[in-house]
Amino acid sequence: MKRYSVFALAREAFNHHQGWERAWKSPTPKASYDAVIIGAGGHGLATAYYLGKNHGIRNVAIIEKGWLGGGNTGRNTTIIRSNYLQDPSAAIYEKARSLYETLSQDLNYNIMFSPRGLLMLAQTHHEVRGYLRTVHANNLQGVATEWITPERVKALVPIINIDGPRYPILGALYQARGGTARHDAVAWGYARACSEMGMDIIQQCEVTGVRSENGKVTGVETTKGFIGTRKLGIVVAGHSGQVAEMAGFRLPVESMALQALVSEPIKPCMDVVVMANTVHGYMSQSDKGEMVIGGGTDGFNNYTQRGSFHHIEETLRALVETFPMISRLKMLRQWGGIVDMTGDRSPIISKTPLGNCFINCGWGTGGFKAIPGSGWAMADLMARGEPGPLAAEFDMWRFREGRFIDESVAAGVAH
Amino acid sequence: MLILECPYCGVKAEETELSPGGEAHLKRFGPGSSDADFEAYMFARKNPKGVHFERWRHAYGCGKWFLAARCTATLEVFGTYPAQSSEPPADIVAKIKAKRPEWKGFS
């Protein structure tokens, strides 16, 4: 693989850009592998990458039903933060955020990580108390966050309305090292690095069954034939329930639509990410100038990757109240992704009732920010067969035993 | 936009008038039940890609809970029926089987 660099760019500039290689190969599947990962989204590709990089397991296939990074990896609002209340969440999200900082160099692929700072607005006294608690928890966890005043919020975000009629801004939880990254590039960068390590990324290949013997997985049936494997990782987000059913167990997960939208591009007007959880909307500005907007999930089970219009209306209403200047913006595109929601709104990185079969799911509405940490923890679990410190608390049996990692209560909303 | 007919007041209500309430026909397990049963009731909800039975409330109408048969893969609605039903009524089951021959039936 030719490395990307300023010299490569100069060389290709003199060569009419004819010499660029394909970023990853598209091989036909082998008969069997040491490990197969279902799902070539960010989490699946990151799992494969760290299996190769940290554990030396490189005879790996990543199987994808559609196209690489075409699910929720390409449908999120690209926000990266780690200001969580509960210790296990803060640990894995902070691991992910810190890996994002050097991911471009690590992968030799520009993921455009932009630690532009992230604000979570407090608009009720309840939220003020909640975020003060989170700041203290974060300081103990080693996550750098601070509580800032409304005046500081206004200084950071001049377009914000801090004395709105319904919910004036009373302060904010500020994570200066939070920010955004280019979501597609994260998937593409991991895919290129996996392909370089000799892993097979097999797109347009749907898994139709999981084969097992004596309670241990032996391979997967796919639309491109049977593929044998010693270890199986299921990393399929919204369709986790479907694949788990093929593997013979049920997950505490429900699939729903989460929508996002972008406005027409405008000149730079906001260089931080702002989340307003009371009115429930969040917004950042992309490098192209579009305002990238997200809100809450639709309330019912749905696999259609499209949501209900009134949820968009609610999100925009909330944001127009917070940022009056966006009221005249035209919205350019709107889309939905299928998110897998668990009972406590925390993910599952776990062994399963089927031997040598592991699952990474339940990231719900907050998966993008976790991709490197999630892949790191999942690779560790798959390589050793036992969870490491990052994944230990996120097993699927915590629901039976009441060991929730209750970010749902901590955030007050889906997060 | 999702439109469901309320089986009580007969209004064809669109989604903004309704609140979703999750899986229907849950068998409840309380104190004294096994951990596995309680977990299955509390967390391991059915999550089918296809025919699904759900609770809905006509929140900004008559206010009553009712049940609906819906396809989660296409958003097609097969029908609605009163909440006092322990399983989907025969006419709705027949209608679903006509439209979805591969459906394995309610269980």
Short mmCIF file of C-alpha atoms in Angstrom, two decimals:
data_model
loop_
_atom_site.label_atom_id
_atom_site.label_comp_id
_atom_site.label_asym_id
_atom_site.label_seq_id
_atom_site.Cartn_x
_atom_site.Cartn_y
_atom_site.Cartn_z
CA MET A 1 0.00 0.00 0.00
CA LYS A 2 1.30 3.42 -0.90
CA ARG A 3 1.23 5.78 2.04
CA TYR A 4 -0.74 8.99 1.79
CA SER A 5 1.44 12.05 2.34
CA VAL A 6 2.08 15.49 0.96
CA PHE A 7 4.80 13.94 -1.23
CA ALA A 8 2.35 11.35 -2.59
CA LEU A 9 -0.01 14.21 -3.41
CA ALA A 10 2.75 16.11 -5.21
CA ARG A 11 3.85 12.98 -7.10
CA GLU A 12 0.31 12.25 -8.22
CA ALA A 13 -0.24 15.89 -9.18
CA PHE A 14 2.47 15.42 -11.83
CA ASN A 15 0.87 12.14 -12.89
CA HIS A 16 -2.68 13.40 -13.55
CA HIS A 17 -3.73 11.52 -10.39
CA GLN A 18 -3.62 8.24 -12.30
CA GLY A 19 -1.50 6.37 -9.77
CA TRP A 20 -3.77 6.22 -6.71
CA GLU A 21 -4.47 2.66 -5.60
CA ARG A 22 -7.82 1.32 -4.53
CA ALA A 23 -8.07 1.93 -0.79
CA TRP A 24 -9.15 -1.66 -0.06
CA LYS A 25 -9.43 -4.92 -1.99
CA SER A 26 -12.70 -6.69 -2.76
CA PRO A 27 -11.76 -10.38 -2.50
CA THR A 28 -13.94 -13.46 -2.83
CA PRO A 29 -14.38 -15.18 0.52
CA LYS A 30 -12.03 -17.99 1.57
CA ALA A 31 -13.45 -21.25 2.96
CA SER A 32 -12.64 -20.32 6.54
CA TYR A 33 -11.01 -17.75 8.78
CA ASP A 34 -9.68 -17.44 12.32
CA ALA A 35 -12.30 -14.78 12.97
CA VAL A 36 -15.32 -13.49 11.08
CA ILE A 37 -16.95 -10.17 11.90
CA ILE A 38 -20.46 -9.51 10.65
CA GLY A 39 -20.93 -5.84 9.84
CA ALA A 40 -18.42 -3.54 8.10
CA GLY A 41 -19.45 -0.36 9.81
CA GLY A 42 -17.19 1.66 12.07
CA HIS A 43 -17.46 -0.71 15.04
CA GLY A 44 -16.94 -3.89 12.99
CA LEU A 45 -13.97 -2.50 11.07
CA ALA A 46 -12.43 -1.08 14.26
CA THR A 47 -12.82 -4.50 15.90
CA ALA A 48 -11.00 -6.13 12.98
CA TYR A 49 -8.30 -3.45 12.98
CA TYR A 50 -7.48 -3.88 16.67
CA LEU A 51 -7.66 -7.69 16.36
CA GLY A 52 -4.84 -7.36 13.85
CA LYS A 53 -2.93 -4.52 15.46
CA ASN A 54 -3.18 -5.41 19.17
CA HIS A 55 -3.56 -9.20 19.03
CA GLY A 56 -1.90 -10.28 15.78
CA ILE A 57 -5.03 -12.04 14.48
CA ARG A 58 -5.03 -11.18 10.77
CA ASN A 59 -6.78 -14.11 9.10
CA VAL A 60 -10.05 -12.20 9.44
CA ALA A 61 -13.07 -11.55 7.23
CA ILE A 62 -15.48 -8.66 7.67
CA ILE A 63 -18.83 -9.44 6.04
CA GLU A 64 -21.16 -6.64 5.02
CA LYS A 65 -24.73 -6.92 3.75
CA GLY A 66 -24.69 -3.60 1.94
CA TRP A 67 -21.71 -1.39 1.36
CA LEU A 68 -18.94 -0.49 3.76
CA GLY A 69 -19.92 2.23 6.24
CA GLY A 70 -23.38 2.51 4.67
CA GLY A 71 -25.37 2.03 7.86
CA ASN A 72 -25.29 4.19 10.94
CA THR A 73 -21.60 5.03 10.39
CA GLY A 74 -22.67 7.17 7.44
CA ARG A 75 -25.87 8.43 9.08
CA ASN A 76 -24.84 10.00 12.37
CA THR A 77 -24.09 13.59 13.32
CA THR A 78 -20.35 12.85 13.88
CA ILE A 79 -20.21 14.12 17.46
CA ILE A 80 -17.39 12.89 19.72
CA ARG A 81 -17.54 13.34 23.50
CA SER A 82 -16.93 11.37 26.68
CA ASN A 83 -18.68 13.42 29.38
CA TYR A 84 -20.66 10.49 30.80
CA LEU A 85 -21.72 10.08 34.41
CA GLN A 86 -21.18 6.37 35.03
CA ASP A 87 -17.62 5.08 35.39
CA PRO A 88 -17.80 2.23 32.82
CA SER A 89 -19.24 4.61 30.19
CA ALA A 90 -16.70 7.35 30.87
CA ALA A 91 -13.90 4.79 30.60
CA ILE A 92 -14.85 3.40 27.20
CA TYR A 93 -15.96 6.69 25.64
CA GLU A 94 -12.82 8.45 26.90
CA LYS A 95 -10.70 5.62 25.50
CA ALA A 96 -12.45 6.18 22.17
CA ARG A 97 -12.03 9.96 22.28
CA SER A 98 -8.35 9.69 23.10
CA LEU A 99 -7.83 7.17 20.26
CA TYR A 100 -9.61 9.57 17.89
CA GLU A 101 -6.97 12.22 18.67
CA THR A 102 -4.23 10.25 16.91
CA LEU A 103 -6.36 8.08 14.62
CA SER A 104 -5.44 9.98 11.43
CA GLN A 105 -1.73 9.32 12.06
CA ASP A 106 -2.39 5.75 13.22
CA LEU A 107 -4.37 4.85 10.09
CA ASN A 108 -2.49 7.13 7.67
CA TYR A 109 -5.92 8.39 6.67
CA ASN A 110 -7.25 11.85 7.42
CA ILE A 111 -10.38 11.37 9.51
CA MET A 112 -10.57 15.16 10.04
CA PHE A 113 -10.87 14.90 13.81
CA SER A 114 -11.75 18.36 15.03
CA PRO A 115 -11.63 18.78 18.83
CA ARG A 116 -13.59 21.99 18.60
CA GLY A 117 -15.24 21.74 22.01
CA LEU A 118 -18.69 20.56 23.01
CA LEU A 119 -21.35 22.20 25.15
CA MET A 120 -24.28 20.52 26.84
CA LEU A 121 -26.65 23.31 27.79
CA ALA A 122 -28.37 23.35 31.16
CA GLN A 123 -31.83 24.87 30.76
CA THR A 124 -33.52 23.77 33.97
CA HIS A 125 -32.32 23.76 37.59
CA HIS A 126 -32.54 20.00 37.55
CA GLU A 127 -30.11 19.93 34.64
CA VAL A 128 -27.76 22.38 36.41
CA ARG A 129 -27.51 20.01 39.37
CA GLY A 130 -27.15 17.00 37.09
CA TYR A 131 -24.30 18.52 35.10
CA LEU A 132 -22.48 19.81 38.20
CA ARG A 133 -22.55 16.22 39.39
CA THR A 134 -21.28 15.01 36.02
CA VAL A 135 -18.41 17.53 36.12
CA HIS A 136 -17.33 16.20 39.52
CA ALA A 137 -17.68 12.60 38.34
CA ASN A 138 -15.69 13.38 35.18
CA ASN A 139 -12.89 15.00 37.18
CA LEU A 140 -12.62 11.84 39.28
CA GLN A 141 -12.69 9.70 36.14
CA GLY A 142 -9.94 11.72 34.48
CA VAL A 143 -12.23 13.17 31.81
CA ALA A 144 -11.56 16.90 31.38
CA THR A 145 -14.87 18.75 31.59
CA GLU A 146 -15.89 21.96 33.31
CA TRP A 147 -19.01 23.87 34.28
CA ILE A 148 -19.30 27.24 32.54
CA THR A 149 -21.56 30.24 33.03
CA PRO A 150 -24.15 31.56 30.54
CA GLU A 151 -21.79 34.46 29.72
CA ARG A 152 -19.05 32.02 28.75
CA VAL A 153 -21.59 30.07 26.67
CA LYS A 154 -22.49 33.27 24.82
CA ALA A 155 -18.80 34.05 24.26
CA LEU A 156 -18.20 30.58 22.81
CA VAL A 157 -21.40 30.54 20.73
CA PRO A 158 -22.33 34.10 19.70
CA ILE A 159 -25.38 32.91 17.73
CA ILE A 160 -27.05 31.38 20.78
CA ASN A 161 -30.01 32.96 22.54
CA ILE A 162 -29.22 32.65 26.26
CA ASP A 163 -32.40 34.29 27.57
CA GLY A 164 -35.01 32.38 25.63
CA PRO A 165 -38.67 32.68 26.60
CA ARG A 166 -39.18 29.11 27.76
CA TYR A 167 -35.80 27.75 28.76
CA PRO A 168 -33.11 30.38 29.40
CA ILE A 169 -29.57 29.02 29.46
CA LEU A 170 -28.34 28.62 33.01
CA GLY A 171 -24.87 27.31 32.19
CA ALA A 172 -23.30 24.40 30.38
CA LEU A 173 -21.18 21.29 30.74
CA TYR A 174 -18.15 22.02 28.57
CA GLN A 175 -15.78 19.41 27.19
CA ALA A 176 -13.05 21.34 25.38
CA ARG A 177 -11.58 18.18 23.79
CA GLY A 178 -14.90 16.95 22.43
CA GLY A 179 -15.72 17.66 18.81
CA THR A 180 -16.43 16.01 15.48
CA ALA A 181 -14.74 13.84 12.83
CA ARG A 182 -15.50 12.88 9.25
CA HIS A 183 -17.70 9.81 9.75
CA ASP A 184 -17.15 8.14 6.37
CA ALA A 185 -13.40 8.61 6.66
CA VAL A 186 -13.39 6.68 9.94
CA ALA A 187 -14.89 3.63 8.19
CA TRP A 188 -12.72 4.09 5.08
CA GLY A 189 -9.54 4.56 7.10
CA TYR A 190 -10.12 1.44 9.16
CA ALA A 191 -11.10 -0.51 6.02
CA ARG A 192 -7.90 0.51 4.22
CA ALA A 193 -5.78 -0.44 7.22
CA CYS A 194 -7.58 -3.81 7.61
CA SER A 195 -7.17 -4.61 3.92
CA GLU A 196 -3.47 -3.73 4.19
CA MET A 197 -3.11 -6.25 7.04
CA GLY A 198 -4.48 -8.93 4.68
CA MET A 199 -8.02 -9.03 6.03
CA ASP A 200 -10.90 -9.68 3.61
CA ILE A 201 -13.68 -7.11 3.46
CA ILE A 202 -16.58 -8.83 1.72
CA GLN A 203 -19.35 -6.43 0.73
CA GLN A 204 -22.77 -7.24 -0.76
CA CYS A 205 -22.77 -10.46 1.24
CA GLU A 206 -25.68 -11.01 3.61
CA VAL A 207 -25.49 -13.46 6.49
CA THR A 208 -28.50 -15.79 6.35
CA GLY A 209 -27.64 -18.21 9.15
CA VAL A 210 -25.18 -19.09 11.90
CA ARG A 211 -23.93 -22.68 12.01
CA SER A 212 -22.82 -24.25 15.27
CA GLU A 213 -21.73 -27.61 16.65
CA ASN A 214 -21.80 -28.70 20.32
CA GLY A 215 -22.74 -25.19 21.39
CA LYS A 216 -19.84 -23.57 19.55
CA VAL A 217 -19.99 -21.54 16.38
CA THR A 218 -18.47 -23.12 13.27
CA GLY A 219 -19.32 -20.58 10.61
CA VAL A 220 -21.93 -18.46 8.87
CA GLU A 221 -24.21 -19.13 5.93
CA THR A 222 -24.15 -16.19 3.55
CA THR A 223 -25.46 -15.22 0.14
CA LYS A 224 -21.93 -15.99 -1.10
CA GLY A 225 -21.89 -19.46 0.48
CA PHE A 226 -20.75 -20.94 3.77
CA ILE A 227 -17.79 -19.28 5.50
CA GLY A 228 -16.20 -21.23 8.34
CA THR A 229 -14.73 -19.50 11.36
CA ARG A 230 -13.29 -20.24 14.78
CA LYS A 231 -14.64 -17.01 16.27
CA LEU A 232 -17.60 -14.88 15.31
CA GLY A 233 -18.21 -11.22 16.15
CA ILE A 234 -21.68 -9.79 15.57
CA VAL A 235 -21.42 -6.01 15.12
CA VAL A 236 -24.54 -5.05 13.19
CA ALA A 237 -26.27 -2.29 15.21
CA GLY A 238 -29.92 -2.06 14.15
CA HIS A 239 -30.10 -5.65 12.92
CA SER A 240 -28.47 -7.18 16.01
CA GLY A 241 -31.76 -8.78 17.01
CA GLN A 242 -32.04 -10.50 13.63
CA VAL A 243 -28.53 -11.93 13.65
CA ALA A 244 -28.79 -12.92 17.33
CA GLU A 245 -31.91 -14.89 16.44
CA MET A 246 -29.91 -16.78 13.78
CA ALA A 247 -27.36 -17.55 16.49
CA GLY A 248 -30.16 -18.80 18.75
CA PHE A 249 -30.55 -16.18 21.45
CA ARG A 250 -32.62 -13.09 22.12
CA LEU A 251 -31.14 -9.70 22.94
CA PRO A 252 -32.56 -7.02 25.26
CA VAL A 253 -32.58 -4.66 22.30
CA GLU A 254 -35.26 -2.85 20.29
CA SER A 255 -34.63 -1.23 16.90
CA MET A 256 -35.93 2.25 16.19
CA ALA A 257 -35.39 5.04 13.70
CA LEU A 258 -33.24 8.02 14.58
CA GLN A 259 -33.26 10.92 12.17
CA ALA A 260 -30.79 13.65 11.33
CA LEU A 261 -30.71 16.48 8.84
CA VAL A 262 -28.46 19.16 7.40
CA SER A 263 -29.18 22.70 6.29
CA GLU A 264 -27.92 24.48 3.22
CA PRO A 265 -24.26 25.49 3.66
CA ILE A 266 -23.65 28.90 5.21
CA LYS A 267 -20.57 30.85 6.24
CA PRO A 268 -18.82 29.74 9.44
CA CYS A 269 -20.98 30.83 12.38
CA MET A 270 -20.47 28.24 15.13
CA ASP A 271 -17.19 26.49 15.92
CA VAL A 272 -18.34 24.29 18.80
CA VAL A 273 -20.88 21.48 19.09
CA VAL A 274 -23.98 22.43 21.06
CA MET A 275 -26.41 19.97 22.63
CA ALA A 276 -29.66 21.17 24.18
CA ASN A 277 -31.15 18.19 25.98
CA THR A 278 -34.15 19.82 27.62
CA VAL A 279 -35.63 20.99 24.34
CA HIS A 280 -33.86 18.05 22.69
CA GLY A 281 -31.81 19.00 19.69
CA TYR A 282 -28.14 19.23 18.90
CA MET A 283 -26.25 21.10 16.24
CA SER A 284 -22.78 21.61 14.85
CA GLN A 285 -21.43 23.13 11.65
CA SER A 286 -19.68 20.90 9.16
CA ASP A 287 -16.55 21.97 7.31
CA LYS A 288 -18.75 22.45 4.23
CA GLY A 289 -20.83 24.96 6.19
CA GLU A 290 -23.98 22.90 6.62
CA MET A 291 -25.61 22.97 10.04
CA VAL A 292 -25.74 19.30 11.11
CA ILE A 293 -28.80 18.65 13.24
CA GLY A 294 -30.04 15.72 15.27
CA GLY A 295 -32.68 14.97 17.88
CA GLY A 296 -34.35 12.05 19.60
CA THR A 297 -35.49 8.70 18.28
CA ASP A 298 -38.95 7.99 16.96
CA GLY A 299 -40.85 6.09 19.60
CA PHE A 300 -41.69 2.78 17.93
CA ASN A 301 -39.97 -0.27 16.43
CA ASN A 302 -38.92 0.45 12.89
CA TYR A 303 -36.49 -0.99 10.32
CA THR A 304 -37.23 1.37 7.43
CA GLN A 305 -34.36 3.91 7.83
CA ARG A 306 -36.89 6.69 7.59
CA GLY A 307 -38.70 8.43 10.39
CA SER A 308 -41.74 10.54 11.05
CA PHE A 309 -41.83 14.13 9.94
CA HIS A 310 -43.15 15.52 13.21
CA HIS A 311 -39.95 14.44 15.02
CA ILE A 312 -37.93 16.63 12.67
CA GLU A 313 -40.36 19.45 13.31
CA GLU A 314 -39.91 19.04 17.09
CA THR A 315 -36.13 19.05 16.79
CA LEU A 316 -36.12 22.15 14.58
CA ARG A 317 -38.56 23.95 16.81
CA ALA A 318 -36.22 23.35 19.75
CA LEU A 319 -33.19 24.58 17.83
CA VAL A 320 -34.89 27.66 16.36
CA GLU A 321 -35.74 28.64 19.93
CA THR A 322 -32.08 28.20 20.94
CA PHE A 323 -30.53 29.64 17.76
CA PRO A 324 -33.02 32.19 16.33
CA MET A 325 -30.79 32.93 13.29
CA ILE A 326 -31.38 29.45 11.82
CA SER A 327 -35.10 30.08 11.38
CA ARG A 328 -34.65 31.16 7.75
CA LEU A 329 -32.32 28.32 6.76
CA LYS A 330 -33.48 25.79 4.21
CA MET A 331 -32.98 22.17 5.13
CA LEU A 332 -31.09 20.28 2.47
CA ARG A 333 -31.20 16.58 3.33
CA GLN A 334 -32.88 14.41 5.93
CA TRP A 335 -32.33 10.74 6.64
CA GLY A 336 -32.81 8.02 9.25
CA GLY A 337 -30.78 5.20 10.69
CA ILE A 338 -31.87 2.15 12.66
CA VAL A 339 -30.51 2.30 16.19
CA ASP A 340 -30.49 -0.59 18.66
CA MET A 341 -31.75 0.57 22.03
CA THR A 342 -31.10 -1.33 25.26
CA GLY A 343 -33.05 -0.98 28.50
CA ASP A 344 -30.40 1.14 30.24
CA ARG A 345 -29.29 2.92 27.04
CA SER A 346 -25.77 1.52 27.41
CA PRO A 347 -24.09 -0.82 24.94
CA ILE A 348 -23.52 -4.56 25.09
CA ILE A 349 -20.00 -5.93 24.49
CA SER A 350 -20.38 -9.48 25.57
CA LYS A 351 -19.91 -13.19 25.26
CA THR A 352 -23.14 -14.88 24.20
CA PRO A 353 -24.95 -18.13 25.01
CA LEU A 354 -23.29 -19.54 21.86
CA GLY A 355 -19.64 -20.49 22.35
CA ASN A 356 -16.97 -18.47 20.48
CA CYS A 357 -19.68 -16.03 19.39
CA PHE A 358 -19.37 -12.47 20.65
CA ILE A 359 -21.65 -9.47 20.28
CA ASN A 360 -21.11 -5.74 20.22
CA CYS A 361 -24.40 -3.84 19.97
CA GLY A 362 -26.82 -1.58 21.78
CA TRP A 363 -24.94 1.65 21.08
CA GLY A 364 -28.32 3.20 20.36
CA THR A 365 -28.11 6.86 19.49
CA GLY A 366 -24.47 7.33 20.53
CA GLY A 367 -22.27 4.88 18.67
CA PHE A 368 -20.08 6.99 16.41
CA LYS A 369 -18.15 8.64 19.23
CA ALA A 370 -17.30 5.21 20.64
CA ILE A 371 -15.98 3.50 17.50
CA PRO A 372 -12.25 3.23 18.37
CA GLY A 373 -12.86 2.32 22.03
CA SER A 374 -15.59 -0.14 21.12
CA GLY A 375 -13.37 -1.84 18.54
CA TRP A 376 -10.50 -1.94 21.03
CA ALA A 377 -12.64 -3.59 23.73
CA MET A 378 -14.38 -5.99 21.31
CA ALA A 379 -11.06 -7.10 19.78
CA ASP A 380 -9.75 -7.77 23.27
CA LEU A 381 -12.85 -9.83 24.08
CA MET A 382 -12.68 -11.83 20.85
CA ALA A 383 -8.93 -12.47 21.06
CA ARG A 384 -8.86 -13.62 24.68
CA GLY A 385 -12.38 -14.98 24.94
CA GLU A 386 -12.86 -13.00 28.14
CA PRO A 387 -13.74 -9.30 28.51
CA GLY A 388 -11.00 -6.86 29.48
CA PRO A 389 -11.51 -3.92 31.87
CA LEU A 390 -13.23 -1.75 29.22
CA ALA A 391 -15.89 -4.33 28.34
CA ALA A 392 -16.30 -6.10 31.70
CA GLU A 393 -19.38 -4.16 32.84
CA PHE A 394 -21.12 -4.23 29.47
CA ASP A 395 -22.09 -7.91 29.36
CA MET A 396 -25.58 -8.91 28.20
CA TRP A 397 -26.46 -10.60 31.53
CA ARG A 398 -26.40 -7.34 33.47
CA PHE A 399 -30.12 -6.90 32.81
CA ARG A 400 -30.97 -10.18 34.51
CA GLU A 401 -28.82 -9.26 37.49
CA GLY A 402 -29.87 -5.61 37.74
CA ARG A 403 -26.34 -4.22 37.18
CA PHE A 404 -27.46 -1.41 34.92
CA ILE A 405 -25.12 1.23 33.56
CA ASP A 406 -27.90 3.70 33.70
CA GLU A 407 -27.00 6.49 31.32
CA SER A 408 -30.66 6.76 30.45
CA VAL A 409 -31.38 8.17 33.88
CA ALA A 410 -28.08 10.08 34.02
CA ALA A 411 -28.70 11.93 30.77
CA GLY A 412 -32.44 12.29 31.19
CA VAL A 413 -32.78 11.64 27.43
CA ALA A 414 -31.53 9.21 24.87
CA HIS A 415 -27.89 10.13 24.45
CA MET B 1 -46.95 9.32 8.39
CA LEU B 2 -48.36 6.49 10.44
CA ILE B 3 -52.16 6.43 10.63
CA LEU B 4 -53.96 4.12 13.07
CA GLU B 5 -57.72 3.81 13.55
CA CYS B 6 -58.68 3.95 17.21
CA PRO B 7 -60.91 0.91 17.87
CA TYR B 8 -62.84 2.81 20.57
CA CYS B 9 -63.72 6.18 19.07
CA GLY B 10 -63.25 5.15 15.43
CA VAL B 11 -61.07 8.14 14.63
CA LYS B 12 -58.35 7.62 12.02
CA ALA B 13 -55.61 9.22 14.06
CA GLU B 14 -52.26 10.25 12.69
CA GLU B 15 -49.08 9.78 14.63
CA THR B 16 -48.98 13.14 16.41
CA GLU B 17 -52.23 12.17 18.12
CA LEU B 18 -50.83 8.87 19.39
CA SER B 19 -48.25 7.64 21.90
CA PRO B 20 -46.40 4.38 21.27
CA GLY B 21 -46.36 1.93 24.18
CA GLY B 22 -44.11 -0.94 23.09
CA GLU B 23 -44.78 -4.65 22.66
CA ALA B 24 -48.33 -5.93 23.16
CA HIS B 25 -49.52 -9.17 24.79
CA LEU B 26 -46.67 -9.22 27.31
CA LYS B 27 -46.93 -11.92 29.89
CA ARG B 28 -46.02 -10.26 33.15
CA PHE B 29 -43.68 -11.80 35.72
CA GLY B 30 -43.42 -10.27 39.16
CA PRO B 31 -42.09 -11.18 42.61
CA GLY B 32 -41.35 -14.87 42.98
CA SER B 33 -40.64 -15.46 39.31
CA SER B 34 -37.26 -16.66 38.07
CA ASP B 35 -34.59 -14.16 37.04
CA ALA B 36 -34.76 -15.41 33.44
CA ASP B 37 -38.56 -14.93 33.25
CA PHE B 38 -38.36 -11.49 34.79
CA GLU B 39 -35.56 -10.44 32.46
CA ALA B 40 -37.46 -11.74 29.43
CA TYR B 41 -40.57 -9.82 30.47
CA MET B 42 -38.76 -6.63 31.42
CA PHE B 43 -36.02 -6.31 28.79
CA ALA B 44 -35.94 -9.02 26.12
CA ARG B 45 -38.67 -7.55 23.97
CA LYS B 46 -39.60 -9.00 20.61
CA ASN B 47 -37.83 -6.99 17.96
CA PRO B 48 -39.05 -8.51 14.68
CA LYS B 49 -38.27 -7.15 11.25
CA GLY B 50 -41.78 -7.68 9.97
CA VAL B 51 -45.10 -8.35 11.71
CA HIS B 52 -45.25 -6.81 15.18
CA PHE B 53 -48.03 -6.33 17.73
CA GLU B 54 -47.85 -3.13 19.73
CA ARG B 55 -49.61 -1.05 22.34
CA TRP B 56 -50.61 2.46 21.38
CA ARG B 57 -52.55 5.16 23.23
CA HIS B 58 -54.91 7.59 21.56
CA ALA B 59 -53.27 10.26 23.71
CA TYR B 60 -54.71 13.40 22.14
CA GLY B 61 -58.08 11.79 21.41
CA CYS B 62 -60.14 9.52 23.63
CA GLY B 63 -57.06 8.75 25.76
CA LYS B 64 -57.53 4.99 25.66
CA TRP B 65 -54.94 2.26 25.13
CA PHE B 66 -55.42 -0.03 22.15
CA LEU B 67 -53.39 -2.60 20.22
CA ALA B 68 -52.14 -2.54 16.65
CA ALA B 69 -50.68 -5.05 14.19
CA ARG B 70 -48.00 -3.42 12.09
CA CYS B 71 -45.06 -4.33 9.87
CA THR B 72 -41.79 -2.83 11.10
CA ALA B 73 -40.11 -3.39 7.74
CA THR B 74 -42.65 -1.50 5.61
CA LEU B 75 -44.72 0.46 8.18
CA GLU B 76 -47.88 -1.19 6.77
CA VAL B 77 -50.71 -1.35 9.30
CA PHE B 78 -52.75 -4.56 9.34
CA GLY B 79 -55.34 -3.44 11.85
CA THR B 80 -56.11 -2.25 15.37
CA TYR B 81 -58.09 -3.90 18.15
CA PRO B 82 -59.09 -3.30 21.76
CA ALA B 83 -56.53 -3.56 24.56
CA GLN B 84 -58.66 -6.16 26.34
CA SER B 85 -57.44 -8.88 23.96
CA SER B 86 -55.12 -11.61 25.17
CA GLU B 87 -54.06 -12.43 21.61
CA PRO B 88 -54.56 -10.93 18.15
CA PRO B 89 -58.11 -11.45 16.82
CA ALA B 90 -58.66 -14.11 14.13
CA ASP B 91 -59.63 -11.65 11.38
CA ILE B 92 -56.41 -9.68 11.78
CA VAL B 93 -54.33 -12.88 11.88
CA ALA B 94 -56.04 -14.04 8.67
CA LYS B 95 -55.39 -10.70 7.02
CA ILE B 96 -51.69 -10.81 7.94
CA LYS B 97 -51.34 -14.41 6.70
CA ALA B 98 -52.89 -13.42 3.36
CA LYS B 99 -50.40 -10.59 2.96
CA ARG B 100 -47.36 -12.26 4.54
CA PRO B 101 -47.49 -16.00 3.71
CA GLU B 102 -44.02 -16.50 5.25
CA TRP B 103 -45.17 -15.16 8.64
CA LYS B 104 -44.98 -17.88 11.29
CA GLY B 105 -47.97 -16.66 13.26
CA PHE B 106 -48.36 -15.08 16.67
CA SER B 107 -46.50 -16.78 19.50
#
